[in-house]
Amino acid sequence: MKALPRKITDKGFRPDGRNWPLIVSFMIDCGGSTKSSTGTALAVEAARRGYRGLYLDLDANRSGSRVLGYDDTALEGRPTVADLVVGKATLDEVAVPARVRIGPGYKENAFETIPNLRLLPASRDLSGADTTIAVGSYGDWFVNLMHNYEGDDEVLWADFPAKYGKLPYSVARMMDESDALIPSVRADPKDLKLVPDLFTELEDIRAKNAGNRFVPGRPTVSHMVLTSTPTASYTEALPQRAIDLAENLYGHLLLPYVRYSAEAKKIYESDCPIEYLAPHSYPAEDYRKIVTALGFERRPAA
Ligand SMILES: Nc1ncnc2c1ncn2[C@@H]1O[C@H](COP(=O)(O)OP(=O)(O)OP(=O)(O)O)[C@@H](O)[C@H]1O
Ligand SMILES: [Mg+2]
């Protein structure tokens, strides 16, 4: 058996004594590669095991926000990450408790709260965030947010859009080698071929921030998640070829595989994380293995 990649909790939740939480991010410039499916699944399961989390949705497509209980109607009139970027709202004003729908409507009794998890919801306006950042000189918005952070969250889960640019850059530069940067890719050679671009992008970010004492500036691929892998009934040759390729190139980074399941496709139809939608499905089972492999052992109930 190959060795599992490192546990991200080994160095604690405040690496190097800093005041802001461990950052776990899902990044790769590849649309539909399963970043948000994996991000929401891991954040929800770690929260259920007792780890306080903050889910930062940076994508104008708002997938992560919807799966964690907030569609456009729910967010109407509420501040979002777009307001955080321009300093119009504070982190605690933007954060909402992650939740699952249990009935119709938008009153509080239509939802059950997911323990230990708050969401910083995205908005459609984030599609213009790169321009906003450039024109308004907001490049340090996340640096300032983290330096002024005073909360008690243990993990900040960051769901990136499928493109590199100023918004992802502004967040990734606050990551160190002890944080976790995880591309989540389908078992498809087409997706895997985009991984080298991610390494190049990160080298670029590290080079641009070298010597800057206000930012760690060392985002590093720490693990890789491979999803939609073969099962007894899902036996196409292409995913198996992708697995062979991934094991060859990135074997030391690979977390337990997330098997294919038609249930997983319904997370956006139902706007519900996999652990609540289909707790007995292959992906729910596999994501629990990943959460354990990353070091989030279940905490004893308080
Ligand atoms: N284990 C799985 N088996 C089958 N389908 C899956 C699995 N996991 C995720 N999917 C499906 O893959 C699709 C893309 O997933 P997701 O939205 O998480 O990707 P993404 O990388 O966040 O995309 P984007 O870049 O557009 O935000 C979704 O329809 C999702 O339901
Ligand atoms: Mg996404």
Coordinates of C-alpha atoms and ligand atoms in Angstrom, one line a residue:
M1 CA 0.0 0.0 0.0
K2 CA 1.3 3.4 -0.9
A3 CA 1.8 5.9 1.9
L4 CA -1.0 8.4 2.5
P5 CA -0.2 12.1 2.1
R6 CA 0.3 14.2 5.2
K7 CA -2.3 15.0 7.7
I8 CA -3.1 18.7 7.5
T9 CA -4.0 18.9 11.2
D10 CA -0.5 17.8 12.3
K11 CA 0.8 21.4 12.8
G12 CA -2.4 22.5 14.5
F13 CA -5.0 24.9 13.2
R14 CA -3.0 28.1 13.5
P15 CA 0.2 27.2 11.6
D16 CA 3.3 29.1 12.8
G17 CA 1.4 30.8 15.6
R18 CA -0.5 33.0 13.2
N19 CA -3.9 34.5 14.2
W20 CA -5.9 33.2 11.2
P21 CA -7.1 29.6 10.7
L22 CA -5.6 26.8 8.6
I23 CA -6.7 27.3 5.0
V24 CA -7.9 24.3 2.9
S25 CA -8.6 25.3 -0.7
F26 CA -9.9 23.7 -3.8
M27 CA -8.2 25.1 -6.8
I28 CA -7.7 24.3 -10.5
D29 CA -8.6 26.1 -13.7
C30 CA -11.0 23.4 -14.9
G31 CA -14.7 23.9 -15.0
G32 CA -16.8 21.1 -13.5
S33 CA -13.8 19.4 -12.1
T34 CA -15.6 18.7 -8.7
K35 CA -14.0 21.4 -6.6
S36 CA -17.3 22.5 -5.0
S37 CA -18.6 19.0 -4.5
T38 CA -15.4 18.0 -2.7
G39 CA -15.2 21.3 -0.8
T40 CA -18.7 21.2 0.6
A41 CA -18.5 17.5 1.3
L42 CA -15.3 17.8 3.3
A43 CA -16.3 21.0 5.1
V44 CA -19.6 19.5 6.2
E45 CA -18.1 16.2 7.4
A46 CA -15.3 17.9 9.3
A47 CA -17.9 20.2 10.9
R48 CA -20.0 17.2 11.9
R49 CA -17.0 15.8 13.6
G50 CA -16.6 18.9 15.7
Y51 CA -14.2 21.1 13.7
R52 CA -15.3 24.8 13.5
G53 CA -15.2 25.9 9.8
L54 CA -15.8 28.9 7.6
Y55 CA -16.6 28.2 4.0
L56 CA -15.4 30.9 1.7
D57 CA -17.2 30.8 -1.7
L58 CA -15.2 32.8 -4.2
D59 CA -17.1 31.7 -7.3
A60 CA -19.7 33.8 -9.0
N61 CA -21.5 30.6 -10.0
R62 CA -22.4 30.3 -6.2
S63 CA -22.5 26.4 -6.3
G64 CA -21.0 26.1 -2.8
S65 CA -23.3 28.7 -1.4
R66 CA -26.4 27.0 -2.7
V67 CA -25.3 23.5 -1.5
L68 CA -24.8 25.0 2.0
G69 CA -28.3 26.4 2.0
Y70 CA -28.3 29.8 0.4
D71 CA -29.8 30.4 -3.0
D72 CA -30.4 33.8 -4.6
T73 CA -33.7 34.4 -2.8
A74 CA -32.2 33.6 0.6
L75 CA -29.3 36.0 -0.1
E76 CA -31.4 38.9 -1.3
G77 CA -30.4 42.1 0.5
R78 CA -27.6 40.3 2.4
P79 CA -23.9 41.2 2.2
T80 CA -21.7 38.7 0.4
V81 CA -18.0 38.1 -0.3
A82 CA -18.2 40.8 -3.0
D83 CA -18.9 43.3 -0.1
L84 CA -15.9 41.8 1.8
V85 CA -13.6 42.4 -1.1
V86 CA -14.4 46.1 -1.2
G87 CA -14.6 46.5 2.6
K88 CA -18.3 47.3 2.7
A89 CA -19.1 44.6 5.3
T90 CA -17.2 42.7 8.0
L91 CA -16.6 39.0 8.1
D92 CA -19.1 38.5 10.8
E93 CA -21.7 40.5 8.9
V94 CA -21.3 38.3 5.8
A95 CA -21.1 34.9 7.5
V96 CA -24.3 32.9 7.8
P97 CA -24.8 29.5 9.4
A98 CA -24.6 26.7 6.8
R99 CA -27.9 24.8 6.7
V100 CA -30.0 22.2 5.0
R101 CA -33.5 22.6 3.7
I102 CA -36.1 20.5 5.6
G103 CA -39.3 22.1 4.4
P104 CA -40.7 24.7 2.0
G105 CA -40.2 28.5 2.2
Y106 CA -37.5 30.7 3.6
K107 CA -38.5 31.0 7.3
E108 CA -36.0 29.6 9.8
N109 CA -38.1 26.5 10.4
A110 CA -37.6 25.5 6.7
F111 CA -33.9 24.7 7.5
E112 CA -31.8 22.7 9.8
T113 CA -28.5 24.3 10.8
I114 CA -25.3 22.3 10.0
P115 CA -23.3 22.5 13.3
N116 CA -19.9 24.2 13.4
L117 CA -20.0 25.6 9.8
R118 CA -20.5 29.1 8.6
L119 CA -20.7 30.2 5.0
L120 CA -19.3 33.4 3.4
P121 CA -21.6 33.4 0.5
A122 CA -20.7 34.4 -3.1
S123 CA -22.6 36.7 -5.3
R124 CA -23.0 37.1 -9.1
D125 CA -20.9 40.3 -8.8
L126 CA -17.8 38.2 -8.1
S127 CA -17.6 37.6 -11.9
G128 CA -16.2 41.2 -12.1
A129 CA -14.0 40.9 -9.0
D130 CA -10.7 40.8 -10.9
T131 CA -11.6 44.2 -12.5
T132 CA -12.9 45.6 -9.2
I133 CA -9.7 44.6 -7.5
A134 CA -7.5 46.1 -10.2
V135 CA -9.4 49.4 -10.5
G136 CA -10.1 49.9 -6.8
S137 CA -6.7 48.6 -5.6
Y138 CA -8.3 46.0 -3.4
G139 CA -5.5 43.4 -3.9
D140 CA -4.9 43.2 -0.2
W141 CA -8.5 42.7 0.9
F142 CA -7.8 39.1 2.1
V143 CA -4.4 40.0 3.6
N144 CA -6.2 42.6 5.8
L145 CA -9.1 40.4 6.5
M146 CA -6.8 37.6 7.9
H147 CA -4.4 40.0 9.7
N148 CA -7.4 41.5 11.5
Y149 CA -9.1 38.1 12.1
E150 CA -10.1 37.5 15.7
G151 CA -12.5 34.6 15.5
D152 CA -12.2 31.0 16.7
D153 CA -12.7 29.1 13.4
E154 CA -10.3 26.3 13.0
V155 CA -10.4 25.8 9.2
L156 CA -11.1 28.2 6.4
W157 CA -12.4 26.2 3.4
A158 CA -11.9 28.1 0.2
D159 CA -13.8 27.2 -3.0
F160 CA -12.1 28.8 -6.0
P161 CA -13.6 29.7 -9.4
A162 CA -12.3 27.8 -12.4
K163 CA -10.0 30.5 -13.5
Y164 CA -6.8 32.0 -12.2
G165 CA -6.7 35.8 -11.7
K166 CA -6.6 38.5 -9.2
L167 CA -9.3 37.1 -6.9
P168 CA -7.8 33.6 -6.5
Y169 CA -4.4 35.2 -6.2
S170 CA -5.5 37.5 -3.4
V171 CA -6.5 34.5 -1.3
A172 CA -3.8 32.0 -2.3
R173 CA -1.0 34.3 -1.3
M174 CA -2.1 34.1 2.3
M175 CA -1.4 30.3 2.3
D176 CA 1.7 28.6 3.6
E177 CA 3.1 25.2 2.9
S178 CA 1.4 24.0 6.0
D179 CA -2.0 24.9 4.6
A180 CA -3.6 22.6 2.1
L181 CA -4.2 23.3 -1.6
I182 CA -6.1 20.5 -3.2
P183 CA -7.1 20.2 -6.8
S184 CA -10.2 18.0 -7.0
V185 CA -10.4 16.5 -10.5
R186 CA -12.6 13.9 -12.2
A187 CA -10.9 10.7 -13.2
D188 CA -10.6 12.0 -16.8
P189 CA -7.3 12.6 -18.6
K190 CA -8.7 15.9 -19.9
D191 CA -9.0 17.2 -16.4
L192 CA -5.6 15.8 -15.3
K193 CA -3.8 17.5 -18.2
L194 CA -4.7 20.9 -16.6
V195 CA -2.8 20.0 -13.3
P196 CA 0.6 21.2 -14.6
D197 CA -0.9 24.7 -15.2
L198 CA -1.8 24.8 -11.5
F199 CA 1.8 24.1 -10.5
T200 CA 3.0 26.9 -12.8
E201 CA 0.4 29.3 -11.4
L202 CA 1.5 28.5 -7.8
E203 CA 5.1 29.0 -8.7
D204 CA 4.2 32.4 -10.1
I205 CA 2.3 33.3 -6.9
R206 CA 5.3 32.2 -4.7
A207 CA 7.7 34.2 -6.8
K208 CA 5.6 37.3 -6.7
N209 CA 5.3 37.2 -2.9
A210 CA 8.8 36.1 -2.0
G211 CA 10.3 38.4 0.6
N212 CA 6.9 40.0 1.4
R213 CA 6.7 39.8 5.2
F214 CA 3.0 40.4 5.4
V215 CA 2.0 37.3 3.5
P216 CA 3.2 33.7 3.8
G217 CA 3.1 33.5 0.0
R218 CA 3.7 29.8 -0.3
P219 CA 0.6 28.1 -1.6
T220 CA 1.6 24.5 -2.4
V221 CA -0.3 21.5 -3.8
S222 CA -0.5 19.3 -0.7
H223 CA -3.0 16.6 -1.9
M224 CA -5.1 15.6 -4.8
V225 CA -8.7 14.3 -4.9
L226 CA -9.7 12.1 -7.8
T227 CA -13.5 11.8 -8.2
S228 CA -15.9 9.8 -10.4
T229 CA -13.7 6.7 -10.2
P230 CA -14.8 3.3 -11.4
T231 CA -17.2 1.0 -9.5
A232 CA -18.5 -2.5 -10.1
S233 CA -21.2 -1.0 -12.3
Y234 CA -19.3 2.0 -13.7
T235 CA -16.5 0.4 -15.6
E236 CA -15.6 2.6 -18.5
A237 CA -12.0 2.4 -19.6
L238 CA -11.2 6.2 -19.6
P239 CA -11.5 6.7 -15.8
Q240 CA -9.2 3.7 -15.2
R241 CA -6.7 5.2 -17.6
A242 CA -6.9 8.5 -15.7
I243 CA -6.2 6.7 -12.5
D244 CA -3.1 5.0 -13.9
L245 CA -1.9 8.4 -15.2
A246 CA -2.6 10.1 -11.8
E247 CA -0.9 7.3 -9.8
N248 CA 2.2 7.7 -12.0
L249 CA 2.4 11.4 -11.8
Y250 CA 0.9 12.3 -8.5
G251 CA 0.8 9.1 -6.5
H252 CA 2.3 10.7 -3.3
L253 CA -0.5 13.3 -3.3
L254 CA -3.5 11.1 -3.9
L255 CA -6.2 10.9 -1.2
P256 CA -8.7 7.9 -1.1
Y257 CA -10.7 7.9 -4.4
V258 CA -14.2 9.2 -4.6
R259 CA -16.2 6.8 -6.6
Y260 CA -18.7 7.7 -9.3
S261 CA -22.3 8.0 -8.3
A262 CA -25.4 9.3 -10.0
E263 CA -26.5 10.5 -6.5
A264 CA -23.6 13.0 -6.5
K265 CA -25.0 14.6 -9.6
K266 CA -28.1 15.5 -7.6
I267 CA -26.4 17.8 -5.1
Y268 CA -27.2 20.8 -7.4
E269 CA -30.7 19.6 -8.2
S270 CA -31.5 19.4 -4.5
D271 CA -29.0 22.1 -3.3
C272 CA -27.9 19.8 -0.5
P273 CA -24.4 18.4 0.5
I274 CA -23.8 14.8 -0.2
E275 CA -23.6 13.7 3.5
Y276 CA -27.2 14.9 4.0
L277 CA -28.6 14.0 0.5
A278 CA -27.2 10.4 0.3
P279 CA -25.2 9.4 3.3
H280 CA -24.9 5.8 2.2
S281 CA -23.7 6.6 -1.3
Y282 CA -20.2 5.8 -2.4
P283 CA -19.0 9.4 -2.5
A284 CA -20.3 10.1 1.0
E285 CA -18.5 7.0 2.3
D286 CA -15.3 8.0 0.4
Y287 CA -15.4 11.6 1.5
R288 CA -15.5 10.4 5.2
K289 CA -12.4 8.4 4.5
I290 CA -10.7 11.5 3.1
V291 CA -11.7 13.6 6.2
T292 CA -10.1 10.9 8.4
A293 CA -7.0 10.7 6.1
L294 CA -6.6 14.5 6.4
G295 CA -6.5 14.2 10.2
F296 CA -10.0 15.2 11.3
E297 CA -10.7 12.4 13.7
R298 CA -14.1 12.6 15.2
R299 CA -14.0 14.6 18.4
P300 CA -15.7 13.3 21.5
A301 CA -19.1 15.1 22.0
A302 CA -18.8 17.9 24.5
Ligands
LIG1 N1 -18.5 11.3 -7.3 C1 -19.1 11.8 -8.4 N2 -19.7 11.0 -9.3 C2 -20.4 11.6 -10.3 N3 -20.6 12.9 -10.5 C3 -20.0 13.7 -9.6 C4 -19.3 13.3 -8.5 N4 -18.9 14.3 -7.8 C5 -19.3 15.4 -8.4 N5 -20.0 15.1 -9.5 C6 -20.7 16.0 -10.4 O1 -19.7 16.8 -11.2 C7 -20.3 18.0 -11.5 C8 -19.3 19.1 -11.3 O2 -19.0 19.3 -9.9 P1 -18.7 20.7 -9.2 O3 -19.7 21.7 -9.4 O4 -18.4 20.2 -7.8 O5 -17.3 21.1 -9.9 P2 -16.5 22.5 -9.8 O6 -15.1 22.2 -10.1 O7 -16.9 23.1 -8.6 O8 -17.2 23.3 -11.0 P3 -17.1 24.8 -11.3 O9 -15.7 25.1 -11.8 O10 -18.1 25.0 -12.4 O11 -17.4 25.5 -10.1 C9 -21.6 18.2 -10.7 O12 -22.7 18.0 -11.6 C10 -21.4 17.1 -9.7 O13 -22.7 16.7 -9.2
MG2 MG -17.4 25.1 -8.2

